[in-house]
Amino acid sequence: MAAAALLRRIPAARAPPTALMAARTISDSTAPLTIETSVPFTSHIVDPPSRDVTTTPAELLTFFRDMSLMRRMEIAADSLYKAKLIRGFCHLYDGQEAVAVGMEAAITRSDSIITAYRDHCIYLARGGDLVSAFAELMGRQAGCSRGKGGSMHFYKKDANFYGGHGIVGAQVPLGCGLAFAQKYRKEETATFALYGDGAANQGQLFEALNISALWKLPSILVCENNHYGMGTAEWRAAKSPAYYKRGDYVPGLKVDGMDVLAVKQACKFAKEHAVANGPIVLEMDTYRYHGHSMSDPGSTYRTRDEISGVRQVRIL
Amino acid sequence: MMCSIQITKGLLDKYGPDRVLDTPITEAGFTGIAVGAAYQGLRPVVEFMTFNFSMQAIDHIINSAAKSNYMSAGQISVPIVFRGPNGAAAGVGAQHSQCYAAWYAHVPGLKVLAPYSAEDARGLLKSAIRDPDPVVFLENELLYGESFPISAEVLDSSFSLPIGKAKIEREGKDITITAYSKMVGYALQAAEILSKEGISAEVINLRSIRPLDRAAINASVRKTNRLVTLEEGFPQHGVGSEICMSVVEESFEYLDAPVERIAGADVPMPYAANLERMAVPQVDDIVRAAKRACYRAAPMAATA
């Protein structure tokens, strides 16, 4: 082990292969790198952040590891559901991992996150473990909600993750309430309330945004736009699918939700904005490879070509 | 959290604008925000101008507040109070007159309280706010204007009443009348009339609709052997139905007569004063029902 540790200090390309090294070493370098996001940010009544994102090789590798873990977890959940070991509802997040991972990289565990029912990966990002996630899905006591919640009701209060909500749109006013408490306690933290393009049309969102803007709450409304609300495409559900503009008097930013660095940059920007000025809307342009839930094949309202096309082009 | 009835008068001056907030008239939004604040450990008291408007926020009361402690296996507790006037006022019509006691008392995870007197209001509200779980606190607009005698003990700042305990407002031995909120006053008037006719009525002020004080109700019925349940709300699936079932389950052999149920009429509340009077229980109705339960000849219908 001492030899391996020594070798790790030598850049991998020059390290001689020896019997002690089973594989090429992975960089844990914390030397800063600057990488440009895939596309520039589009903004609404605010100046967008820079496309240049600071990161490190070590951070990039944790991104890769975390997103791969999430992908594997969701695929495993798919198999377990088909084997009838998971019952009821199971909404999978594969394709959207960059949002969960990029957001987490931009904030601390003192900031709060609340989401809807597509919550397995947010739970993991907030420090949840695989065993308690799978145990919950399979209705066991070792589950994070001791088997009483199920797929849609994962929580991790000690990491300020407030669930896990089954009613479309309800989590947004709740998230603004979390922000209220943060402001009340003068904490200088923010709340990220995640919702989908389907929920974006809910009236209670606008009620909560109005109050958040009036009271300058540190609420960040994050629309994970995967372009389908259950089986309804966004253009059939929203007269204006520019979700980042729907806040009207509230600033907004449109982000490539499959570019983890863009997500990180946008969330960092949003947190600073929210703590200083009040609410902001982020629209994460993303995609889900599975259907709405395991009961939905996901191919009756979109073509398989579209799905495989996204896999090829969006590189996630 | 606006109120033209001014229950919150003076609170803004006393506690400041960080703690006493006027909201826009958007119940779904402000109730959701209050529940979210409670998730984070604050203790919000949400005022609905009347509970009719709570229907706009009912998803947050039930799905976001009441069920969260269970669904999260105890991680999330929601120490919130929803309060406001409930039931019929005077001439406000169908959309502003419904009683929600039965609706909210149906839900596991909620506590539902209904004060009658000033002592009830003070003691129960304090317990409601201190409670770590969601509490629905059903007041009554017409009772706001009524005065009640009060003891020094009640005025003391530490006074509170336990949740889940009814109060025997008047002891009796011939018949039990259960009531809550404004109907307690009517039951007491009816008991006075009945006593002059030789029927001694025991009046129970429920105070707590969920949990119901089943022990007190059953102990009383075991003593009197006759029961009249009284409420202002609609009859079907009402509070009286649950009380009747509780007595059937625990004290069936003690009943000497079928349980009588008095409730509001099974119609949306009419506007005209004479119709409105017929749509809510009156003291005469209570007296008549009590006599029926005592097998004294009495006409059945309110119009007789």
Coordinates of C-alpha atoms in Angstrom, one line a residue:
Chain A
M1 CA 0.0 0.0 0.0
A2 CA 2.9 2.3 0.8
A3 CA 4.3 1.8 -2.6
A4 CA 1.0 2.6 -4.2
A5 CA 0.7 5.8 -2.2
L6 CA 4.1 6.8 -3.3
L7 CA 3.3 6.0 -6.9
R8 CA 0.2 8.1 -6.7
R9 CA 2.3 11.3 -6.4
I10 CA 3.9 10.6 -9.7
P11 CA 1.8 11.6 -12.7
A12 CA 0.1 8.4 -14.0
A13 CA 1.7 8.6 -17.5
R14 CA 5.2 8.2 -16.1
A15 CA 4.4 5.6 -13.4
P16 CA 6.1 2.3 -14.2
P17 CA 3.7 -0.7 -14.2
T18 CA 4.5 -2.9 -11.2
A19 CA 3.0 -6.0 -9.6
L20 CA 1.5 -3.7 -6.9
M21 CA -0.5 -1.6 -9.3
A22 CA -3.6 -3.5 -10.3
A23 CA -4.9 -0.6 -12.5
R24 CA -3.8 2.8 -13.7
T25 CA -4.1 5.3 -10.8
I26 CA -7.0 7.8 -10.9
S27 CA -6.2 11.4 -10.4
D28 CA -7.2 12.9 -7.1
S29 CA -5.6 16.2 -8.1
T30 CA -7.2 19.3 -6.7
A31 CA -5.4 21.6 -9.2
P32 CA -8.0 24.0 -10.5
L33 CA -9.3 23.6 -14.1
T34 CA -11.5 25.9 -16.0
I35 CA -14.0 24.2 -18.4
E36 CA -16.5 25.9 -20.6
T37 CA -20.2 24.8 -20.3
S38 CA -21.7 23.1 -23.4
V39 CA -23.9 26.0 -24.2
P40 CA -24.2 29.5 -22.8
F41 CA -26.9 30.3 -20.2
T42 CA -30.1 32.0 -21.3
S43 CA -31.4 34.4 -18.8
H44 CA -34.5 36.3 -17.9
I45 CA -34.2 39.8 -16.2
V46 CA -30.8 39.0 -14.7
D47 CA -27.3 38.9 -16.0
P48 CA -26.3 35.2 -16.5
P49 CA -23.2 33.7 -14.9
S50 CA -20.1 33.0 -16.9
R51 CA -19.8 29.9 -19.0
D52 CA -16.4 29.2 -17.5
V53 CA -16.7 26.8 -14.6
T54 CA -13.9 26.2 -12.1
T55 CA -13.5 22.6 -11.1
T56 CA -10.7 20.0 -10.3
P57 CA -9.9 16.5 -11.6
A58 CA -10.9 15.1 -8.3
E59 CA -14.3 16.8 -8.4
L60 CA -14.9 15.7 -12.0
L61 CA -14.2 12.1 -10.9
T62 CA -16.6 12.3 -8.0
F63 CA -19.2 13.6 -10.5
F64 CA -18.6 10.6 -12.7
R65 CA -18.7 8.2 -9.8
D66 CA -21.8 9.7 -8.3
M67 CA -23.7 9.9 -11.5
S68 CA -22.7 6.4 -12.5
L69 CA -23.9 5.1 -9.1
M70 CA -27.2 6.9 -9.5
R71 CA -27.6 5.4 -13.0
R72 CA -26.8 1.9 -11.8
M73 CA -29.2 2.3 -8.9
E74 CA -32.1 3.3 -11.1
I75 CA -31.4 0.5 -13.6
A76 CA -31.3 -1.9 -10.7
A77 CA -34.6 -0.5 -9.4
D78 CA -36.1 -1.2 -12.9
S79 CA -35.1 -4.8 -12.6
L80 CA -36.4 -5.2 -9.1
Y81 CA -39.7 -3.6 -10.1
K82 CA -40.1 -6.1 -13.0
A83 CA -39.3 -8.9 -10.5
K84 CA -42.1 -7.6 -8.4
L85 CA -39.9 -6.9 -5.4
I86 CA -40.8 -3.2 -5.7
R87 CA -44.5 -2.5 -5.6
G88 CA -46.7 0.5 -6.4
F89 CA -45.1 3.5 -7.9
C90 CA -41.5 3.8 -9.0
H91 CA -40.4 6.9 -10.8
L92 CA -36.9 6.7 -12.2
Y93 CA -34.4 9.5 -12.7
D94 CA -31.9 8.1 -15.2
G95 CA -31.0 10.8 -17.6
Q96 CA -31.4 13.6 -15.0
E97 CA -28.5 12.7 -12.7
A98 CA -26.5 15.7 -13.6
V99 CA -29.0 18.0 -11.9
A100 CA -28.8 16.1 -8.6
V101 CA -25.0 16.0 -8.7
G102 CA -24.3 19.5 -10.0
M103 CA -26.6 21.0 -7.5
E104 CA -25.1 19.2 -4.6
A105 CA -21.6 20.4 -5.6
A106 CA -22.7 24.0 -5.5
I107 CA -24.3 24.0 -2.0
T108 CA -23.9 22.8 1.5
R109 CA -25.9 20.4 3.7
S110 CA -27.3 23.5 5.5
D111 CA -29.1 24.4 2.3
S112 CA -32.4 22.6 1.9
I113 CA -33.7 20.6 -1.0
I114 CA -37.3 19.4 -1.6
T115 CA -38.5 17.6 -4.6
A116 CA -41.5 15.6 -6.0
Y117 CA -41.6 11.8 -6.4
R118 CA -38.6 11.2 -8.6
D119 CA -36.5 11.4 -5.5
H120 CA -34.1 8.4 -5.3
C121 CA -31.1 10.2 -6.7
I122 CA -31.6 13.4 -4.7
Y123 CA -31.7 11.2 -1.6
L124 CA -28.4 9.7 -2.6
A125 CA -26.9 13.1 -3.4
R126 CA -27.8 14.3 0.0
G127 CA -25.8 11.5 1.6
G128 CA -28.4 8.7 1.6
D129 CA -27.0 5.2 1.2
L130 CA -27.9 2.5 -1.2
V131 CA -29.0 0.0 1.4
S132 CA -31.6 2.2 3.0
A133 CA -32.8 3.3 -0.5
F134 CA -33.3 -0.2 -1.8
A135 CA -34.7 -1.4 1.6
E136 CA -37.3 1.4 1.4
L137 CA -38.2 0.5 -2.2
M138 CA -38.8 -3.0 -1.1
G139 CA -40.8 -2.1 2.0
R140 CA -38.3 -3.2 4.7
Q141 CA -37.6 -1.8 8.1
A142 CA -34.1 -0.9 7.1
G143 CA -35.5 1.6 4.7
C144 CA -35.0 5.3 5.1
S145 CA -38.6 5.7 6.0
R146 CA -38.7 2.3 7.6
G147 CA -40.8 0.9 4.8
K148 CA -43.7 3.2 5.5
G149 CA -43.0 5.8 2.8
G150 CA -42.0 3.9 -0.3
S151 CA -40.4 5.2 -3.5
M152 CA -42.1 8.6 -3.4
H153 CA -41.4 9.4 0.3
F154 CA -37.6 9.3 0.9
Y155 CA -36.4 11.9 3.4
K156 CA -33.1 12.8 5.1
K157 CA -33.8 15.5 7.6
D158 CA -30.3 15.6 9.0
A159 CA -29.1 16.6 5.5
N160 CA -32.0 19.0 5.0
F161 CA -33.7 16.9 2.4
Y162 CA -37.4 17.3 3.0
G163 CA -38.7 14.6 0.6
G164 CA -40.2 13.0 -1.5
H165 CA -43.8 14.3 -2.3
G166 CA -46.5 12.6 -4.3
I167 CA -48.8 15.5 -5.1
V168 CA -47.7 17.3 -8.2
G169 CA -46.7 20.9 -7.4
A170 CA -47.2 20.7 -3.6
Q171 CA -43.5 20.6 -2.9
V172 CA -43.0 24.1 -4.3
P173 CA -45.0 26.1 -1.7
L174 CA -43.5 23.7 0.9
G175 CA -40.0 24.6 -0.4
C176 CA -40.8 28.3 -0.1
G177 CA -41.8 27.6 3.5
L178 CA -38.4 26.0 4.1
A179 CA -36.9 29.2 2.7
F180 CA -39.1 31.2 5.0
A181 CA -37.7 29.4 8.0
Q182 CA -34.2 30.0 6.8
K183 CA -34.8 33.7 6.5
Y184 CA -36.6 33.8 9.8
R185 CA -33.6 32.3 11.5
K186 CA -31.2 34.6 9.5
E187 CA -29.3 31.6 8.3
E188 CA -27.9 32.8 4.9
T189 CA -28.9 29.5 3.3
A190 CA -31.3 28.8 0.5
T191 CA -33.8 26.2 -0.5
F192 CA -34.0 24.4 -3.8
A193 CA -37.5 23.3 -4.7
L194 CA -37.5 21.0 -7.6
Y195 CA -40.5 20.4 -9.9
G196 CA -41.2 19.2 -13.4
D197 CA -42.4 20.8 -16.5
G198 CA -45.9 19.3 -15.7
A199 CA -46.0 20.9 -12.3
A200 CA -44.8 24.2 -13.7
N201 CA -48.4 25.0 -14.7
Q202 CA -49.8 24.5 -11.2
G203 CA -51.4 27.6 -9.6
Q204 CA -49.9 27.0 -6.2
L205 CA -46.5 27.6 -7.7
F206 CA -47.4 31.1 -8.7
E207 CA -49.0 31.7 -5.3
A208 CA -45.8 30.6 -3.6
L209 CA -43.6 32.7 -6.0
N210 CA -45.7 35.8 -5.4
I211 CA -45.3 35.4 -1.6
S212 CA -41.6 34.6 -1.9
A213 CA -41.0 37.7 -4.0
L214 CA -43.0 39.9 -1.6
W215 CA -41.2 38.6 1.4
K216 CA -37.8 38.2 -0.4
L217 CA -37.5 34.5 0.6
P218 CA -34.3 32.6 -0.4
S219 CA -36.3 30.2 -2.6
I220 CA -34.8 28.7 -5.8
L221 CA -37.4 27.1 -8.0
V222 CA -35.8 24.5 -10.1
C223 CA -37.8 23.2 -13.1
E224 CA -36.4 19.9 -14.2
N225 CA -37.8 20.1 -17.7
N226 CA -37.7 16.6 -19.1
H227 CA -40.2 17.8 -21.7
Y228 CA -43.0 15.4 -20.6
G229 CA -45.5 15.7 -17.8
M230 CA -46.4 12.1 -17.4
G231 CA -47.5 11.3 -21.0
T232 CA -48.1 14.8 -22.2
A233 CA -45.5 16.6 -24.1
E234 CA -44.6 20.1 -22.9
W235 CA -45.9 21.8 -26.1
R236 CA -49.3 20.3 -25.4
A237 CA -49.5 21.3 -21.7
A238 CA -47.9 24.7 -21.6
K239 CA -48.8 27.7 -23.7
S240 CA -45.4 29.1 -22.8
P241 CA -42.8 26.3 -22.3
A242 CA -40.1 28.9 -21.5
Y243 CA -40.3 27.8 -17.9
Y244 CA -37.4 30.0 -16.9
K245 CA -39.5 33.1 -17.8
R246 CA -42.6 32.0 -16.1
G247 CA -41.7 33.8 -13.0
D248 CA -42.5 37.0 -14.8
Y249 CA -41.1 39.5 -12.3
V250 CA -38.8 36.9 -10.8
P251 CA -35.4 36.4 -12.6
G252 CA -34.7 33.1 -14.4
L253 CA -31.9 31.1 -16.0
K254 CA -32.1 28.3 -18.5
V255 CA -29.4 25.7 -18.0
D256 CA -28.3 22.6 -19.9
G257 CA -29.4 20.1 -17.3
M258 CA -27.3 17.3 -18.7
D259 CA -24.1 19.3 -18.2
V260 CA -23.1 18.8 -14.6
L261 CA -20.7 21.8 -14.7
A262 CA -23.4 24.1 -16.0
V263 CA -25.8 22.9 -13.3
K264 CA -23.1 23.5 -10.6
Q265 CA -22.5 27.0 -11.9
A266 CA -26.2 27.9 -12.1
C267 CA -26.9 26.6 -8.6
K268 CA -24.0 28.5 -7.1
F269 CA -25.2 31.7 -8.9
A270 CA -28.8 31.0 -7.8
K271 CA -27.9 30.6 -4.2
E272 CA -26.0 33.8 -4.0
H273 CA -28.8 35.6 -5.7
A274 CA -31.6 34.1 -3.6
V275 CA -29.9 34.8 -0.3
A276 CA -29.3 38.4 -1.3
N277 CA -32.4 39.3 -3.4
G278 CA -35.1 36.7 -3.1
P279 CA -36.5 34.1 -5.4
I280 CA -35.1 32.9 -8.7
V281 CA -36.2 30.3 -11.2
L282 CA -33.8 27.8 -12.8
E283 CA -34.9 25.7 -15.8
M284 CA -32.8 22.5 -16.2
D285 CA -33.1 21.3 -19.8
T286 CA -32.9 17.5 -19.3
Y287 CA -34.5 14.2 -20.3
R288 CA -35.6 11.0 -18.7
Y289 CA -34.9 7.7 -20.4
H290 CA -37.6 5.8 -18.6
G291 CA -41.2 6.5 -18.8
H292 CA -43.0 8.6 -16.2
S293 CA -43.0 5.6 -13.8
M294 CA -42.5 1.9 -14.1
S295 CA -46.2 1.6 -15.1
D296 CA -45.5 3.7 -18.2
P297 CA -43.4 2.1 -21.0
G298 CA -42.5 5.7 -22.1
S299 CA -42.9 4.9 -25.8
T300 CA -46.5 5.5 -26.5
Y301 CA -46.0 9.3 -26.5
R302 CA -42.5 9.5 -27.8
T303 CA -40.5 7.5 -30.4
R304 CA -37.7 5.2 -29.5
D305 CA -35.6 7.2 -32.0
E306 CA -36.1 10.3 -29.9
I307 CA -34.9 8.4 -26.8
S308 CA -31.9 6.9 -28.4
G309 CA -31.2 10.2 -30.2
V310 CA -31.0 12.0 -26.9
R311 CA -28.6 9.3 -25.5
Q312 CA -26.3 9.9 -28.4
V313 CA -26.4 13.6 -28.6
R314 CA -26.6 14.8 -25.0
I315 CA -23.7 12.6 -23.9
L316 CA -25.2 11.6 -20.5
Chain B
M1 CA -53.6 35.2 7.7
M2 CA -55.9 38.3 7.2
C3 CA -58.9 38.7 9.3
S4 CA -61.7 41.2 9.2
I5 CA -63.0 39.8 12.5
Q6 CA -59.8 41.0 14.2
I7 CA -58.9 38.0 16.3
T8 CA -55.3 38.9 15.7
K9 CA -55.7 42.5 16.8
G10 CA -52.8 43.8 18.7
L11 CA -50.5 40.9 17.9
L12 CA -48.6 42.8 15.2
D13 CA -47.7 45.5 17.7
K14 CA -46.8 43.0 20.3
Y15 CA -44.7 40.5 18.2
G16 CA -43.6 42.5 15.2
P17 CA -43.9 42.0 11.4
D18 CA -41.5 39.1 11.3
R19 CA -43.9 37.0 13.3
V20 CA -47.3 38.3 12.3
L21 CA -47.8 38.3 8.6
D22 CA -50.5 39.4 6.3
T23 CA -50.8 37.2 3.3
P24 CA -52.3 37.5 -0.2
I25 CA -55.7 35.7 -0.5
T26 CA -54.0 32.6 -1.8
E27 CA -54.7 29.8 0.6
A28 CA -52.9 27.0 -1.3
G29 CA -49.7 29.1 -1.5
F30 CA -49.6 30.4 2.1
T31 CA -50.7 27.2 3.7
G32 CA -48.0 25.3 1.8
I33 CA -45.4 27.8 2.9
A34 CA -46.6 27.5 6.5
V35 CA -46.3 23.7 6.4
G36 CA -42.8 24.0 4.9
A37 CA -41.8 26.4 7.7
A38 CA -43.1 23.8 10.2
Y39 CA -41.0 21.1 8.5
Q40 CA -38.0 23.2 9.4
G41 CA -39.1 23.5 13.0
L42 CA -40.9 26.8 13.2
R43 CA -44.4 26.8 14.8
P44 CA -46.7 28.6 12.4
V45 CA -50.4 29.4 13.3
V46 CA -52.3 29.7 10.0
E47 CA -55.5 31.6 10.0
F48 CA -58.2 30.9 7.5
M49 CA -60.7 33.6 7.3
T50 CA -63.2 30.8 7.5
F51 CA -62.7 27.1 7.1
N52 CA -64.6 27.2 3.9
F53 CA -61.4 28.6 2.3
S54 CA -59.4 25.8 3.8
M55 CA -60.7 23.6 1.0
Q56 CA -58.4 25.5 -1.3
A57 CA -55.5 24.4 0.9
I58 CA -56.8 21.0 2.0
D59 CA -54.1 19.1 0.1
H60 CA -51.4 20.8 2.2
I61 CA -53.4 20.2 5.5
I62 CA -53.8 16.5 4.8
N63 CA -51.1 15.3 2.4
S64 CA -48.3 17.7 3.4
A65 CA -49.0 18.2 7.1
A66 CA -51.1 15.3 8.5
K67 CA -49.4 12.4 6.8
S68 CA -45.7 13.5 6.9
N69 CA -44.8 12.2 10.3
Y70 CA -46.0 8.7 9.4
M71 CA -44.6 8.7 5.8
S72 CA -41.2 9.8 7.0
A73 CA -41.2 7.3 9.9
G74 CA -41.0 10.1 12.4
Q75 CA -38.2 12.2 10.8
I76 CA -40.5 15.1 9.9
S77 CA -42.8 16.5 12.5
V78 CA -45.2 19.3 11.7
P79 CA -46.0 21.5 14.7
I80 CA -48.6 23.6 12.9
V81 CA -52.0 25.0 13.9
F82 CA -54.7 25.8 11.4
R83 CA -57.3 28.0 13.0
G84 CA -60.3 30.1 12.0
P85 CA -64.1 30.3 12.2
N86 CA -66.0 27.1 11.2
G87 CA -69.7 26.4 10.5
A88 CA -72.6 28.7 10.0
A89 CA -72.5 32.4 10.6
A90 CA -75.6 34.6 9.9
G91 CA -76.9 35.0 6.4
V92 CA -73.6 34.3 4.6
G93 CA -75.0 31.6 2.3
A94 CA -74.1 28.2 1.1
Q95 CA -70.4 28.6 0.3
H96 CA -69.6 30.3 3.6
S97 CA -71.4 28.2 6.1
Q98 CA -70.1 24.6 6.1
C99 CA -68.9 22.8 9.2
Y100 CA -65.6 20.9 8.6
A101 CA -65.3 19.0 11.9
A102 CA -66.3 15.6 10.3
W103 CA -64.0 16.1 7.3
Y104 CA -60.8 16.8 9.3
A105 CA -61.6 14.4 12.1
H106 CA -61.6 11.7 9.5
V107 CA -57.9 11.9 8.9
P108 CA -55.2 10.1 10.9
G109 CA -52.4 12.4 11.7
L110 CA -54.6 15.4 12.5
K111 CA -55.9 16.6 15.8
V112 CA -59.2 18.5 15.7
L113 CA -60.3 20.8 18.4
A114 CA -63.5 22.8 18.8
P115 CA -63.7 25.3 21.7
Y116 CA -67.0 26.5 23.1
S117 CA -66.2 28.9 26.0
A118 CA -63.5 31.4 26.6
E119 CA -61.8 28.9 28.9
D120 CA -61.8 26.4 26.1
A121 CA -60.5 28.8 23.6
R122 CA -57.6 29.9 25.7
G123 CA -56.6 26.5 27.1
L124 CA -57.0 24.5 23.9
L125 CA -55.2 27.0 21.6
K126 CA -52.2 27.0 23.9
S127 CA -52.1 23.2 23.8
A128 CA -52.6 23.2 20.1
I129 CA -49.6 25.5 19.5
R130 CA -47.4 23.5 21.9
D131 CA -48.4 20.2 20.2
P132 CA -45.7 18.7 17.9
D133 CA -48.4 17.6 15.4
P134 CA -50.8 19.4 13.1
V135 CA -53.9 20.7 14.8
V136 CA -57.1 22.0 13.2
F137 CA -58.7 24.5 15.5
L138 CA -62.4 25.1 14.7
E139 CA -63.7 28.4 16.2
N140 CA -67.1 29.9 15.7
E141 CA -67.8 33.4 14.4
L142 CA -71.0 33.9 16.4
L143 CA -69.2 32.8 19.6
Y144 CA -66.6 35.5 19.2
G145 CA -69.1 38.0 20.4
E146 CA -70.3 36.0 23.4
S147 CA -68.9 36.5 26.9
F148 CA -68.2 33.8 29.4
P149 CA -67.4 33.9 33.1
I150 CA -63.8 33.0 33.7
S151 CA -61.7 32.1 36.8
A152 CA -58.4 33.4 37.9
E153 CA -56.8 30.1 37.2
V154 CA -57.8 30.3 33.5
L155 CA -56.4 33.8 33.2
D156 CA -53.0 32.6 34.5
S157 CA -50.4 32.6 31.7
S158 CA -49.6 28.9 32.2
F159 CA -53.2 27.7 31.8
S160 CA -53.8 25.0 29.2
L161 CA -56.3 22.3 28.6
P162 CA -55.3 18.7 27.5
I163 CA -56.2 17.6 24.0
G164 CA -58.6 14.6 23.9
K165 CA -60.5 15.4 27.0
A166 CA -64.2 16.4 27.0
K167 CA -65.8 18.5 29.7
I168 CA -69.1 17.7 31.5
E169 CA -70.7 21.1 31.3
R170 CA -73.8 20.0 33.1
E171 CA -74.3 16.8 35.1
G172 CA -77.4 14.8 34.6
K173 CA -78.8 11.3 35.0
D174 CA -81.5 10.7 32.5
I175 CA -80.0 11.4 29.1
T176 CA -76.6 12.3 27.6
I177 CA -76.3 15.1 25.0
T178 CA -72.9 15.5 23.2
A179 CA -72.1 18.7 21.5
Y180 CA -69.3 21.0 20.4
S181 CA -68.8 24.7 19.6
K182 CA -71.9 26.8 19.5
M183 CA -74.2 23.8 19.9
V184 CA -73.0 23.4 23.5
G185 CA -74.8 26.6 24.4
Y186 CA -77.9 25.4 22.7
A187 CA -77.7 22.0 24.5
L188 CA -77.4 23.8 27.9
Q189 CA -80.5 25.8 27.1
A190 CA -82.3 22.6 26.1
A191 CA -81.1 21.0 29.3
E192 CA -82.6 23.8 31.3
I193 CA -86.0 23.4 29.6
L194 CA -85.9 19.6 30.0
S195 CA -85.1 19.9 33.7
K196 CA -88.4 21.7 34.2
E197 CA -90.2 18.7 32.6
G198 CA -88.4 16.3 34.9
I199 CA -85.7 15.1 32.5
S200 CA -82.2 15.6 33.8
A201 CA -79.8 16.0 30.9
E202 CA -76.0 15.6 31.0
V203 CA -74.3 17.9 28.6
I204 CA -70.9 16.9 27.3
N205 CA -68.8 19.6 25.7
L206 CA -66.6 17.4 23.4
R207 CA -63.8 20.1 23.1
S208 CA -61.8 17.5 21.1
I209 CA -63.3 16.0 17.9
R210 CA -60.1 14.0 17.1
P211 CA -59.2 12.3 19.4
L212 CA -62.7 11.9 20.6
D213 CA -63.0 11.4 24.4
R214 CA -64.7 8.0 24.0
A215 CA -64.1 7.2 27.6
A216 CA -66.1 10.2 28.9
I217 CA -68.9 9.7 26.3
N218 CA -69.3 6.0 27.2
A219 CA -69.1 6.6 30.9
S220 CA -71.9 9.1 30.6
V221 CA -74.1 6.8 28.5
R222 CA -73.5 3.9 30.9
K223 CA -74.9 6.2 33.6
T224 CA -77.9 7.7 31.7
N225 CA -78.6 4.9 29.1
R226 CA -79.8 7.4 26.5
L227 CA -77.9 9.5 24.0
V228 CA -78.5 12.5 21.7
T229 CA -75.7 13.6 19.5
L230 CA -75.8 17.2 18.4
E231 CA -73.9 19.1 15.7
E232 CA -74.4 21.9 13.3
G233 CA -72.9 20.3 10.3
F234 CA -74.5 18.0 7.7
P235 CA -75.9 14.8 9.1
Q236 CA -74.4 12.1 6.7
H237 CA -71.0 10.8 7.9
G238 CA -71.0 13.5 10.7
V239 CA -69.5 13.6 14.1
G240 CA -72.6 12.1 15.6
S241 CA -72.3 9.0 13.4
E242 CA -68.9 8.3 14.9
I243 CA -70.1 8.9 18.5
C244 CA -73.0 6.6 17.9
M245 CA -70.7 3.8 16.6
S246 CA -68.4 4.3 19.6
V247 CA -71.3 3.7 22.0
V248 CA -72.5 0.7 20.0
E249 CA -69.0 -0.8 20.1
E250 CA -68.5 -0.2 23.8
S251 CA -71.8 0.3 25.6
F252 CA -74.5 -1.3 23.5
E253 CA -76.1 -3.2 26.4
Y254 CA -76.5 0.0 28.4
L255 CA -78.6 1.8 25.8
D256 CA -82.3 1.9 26.6
A257 CA -83.3 3.7 23.5
P258 CA -81.9 4.2 20.0
V259 CA -79.3 7.0 19.7
E260 CA -80.8 10.2 18.4
R261 CA -78.8 12.3 16.0
I262 CA -79.4 16.1 15.5
A263 CA -77.5 17.8 12.8
G264 CA -77.9 20.6 10.3
A265 CA -80.3 20.0 7.4
D266 CA -79.0 18.0 4.5
V267 CA -79.0 21.0 2.1
P268 CA -76.6 23.7 1.2
M269 CA -77.2 26.6 3.6
P270 CA -80.0 28.8 2.4
Y271 CA -79.8 32.6 2.6
A272 CA -83.3 33.7 3.7
A273 CA -83.4 34.0 7.5
N274 CA -86.4 31.8 8.0
L275 CA -84.9 29.0 5.9
E276 CA -81.5 29.4 7.6
R277 CA -83.1 29.0 11.0
M278 CA -84.7 25.7 9.8
A279 CA -81.4 24.5 8.4
V280 CA -79.5 24.5 11.7
P281 CA -80.6 22.8 14.9
Q282 CA -82.6 24.9 17.3
V283 CA -83.1 24.5 21.0
D284 CA -86.6 23.1 20.3
D285 CA -85.2 20.3 18.1
I286 CA -82.8 19.3 20.9
V287 CA -85.7 19.2 23.5
R288 CA -87.8 17.1 21.1
A289 CA -85.1 14.6 20.4
A290 CA -84.3 14.2 24.1
K291 CA -88.0 13.5 24.8
R292 CA -88.1 11.0 22.0
A293 CA -85.1 9.2 23.5
C294 CA -87.0 9.2 26.8
Y295 CA -90.1 7.7 25.1
R296 CA -92.1 10.9 25.8
A297 CA -94.6 11.5 23.1
A298 CA -93.3 14.2 20.8
P299 CA -93.8 15.2 17.2
M300 CA -91.0 14.0 14.9
A301 CA -90.5 16.7 12.3
A302 CA -89.3 20.3 12.8
T303 CA -92.3 21.6 11.0
A304 CA -94.8 20.0 13.3

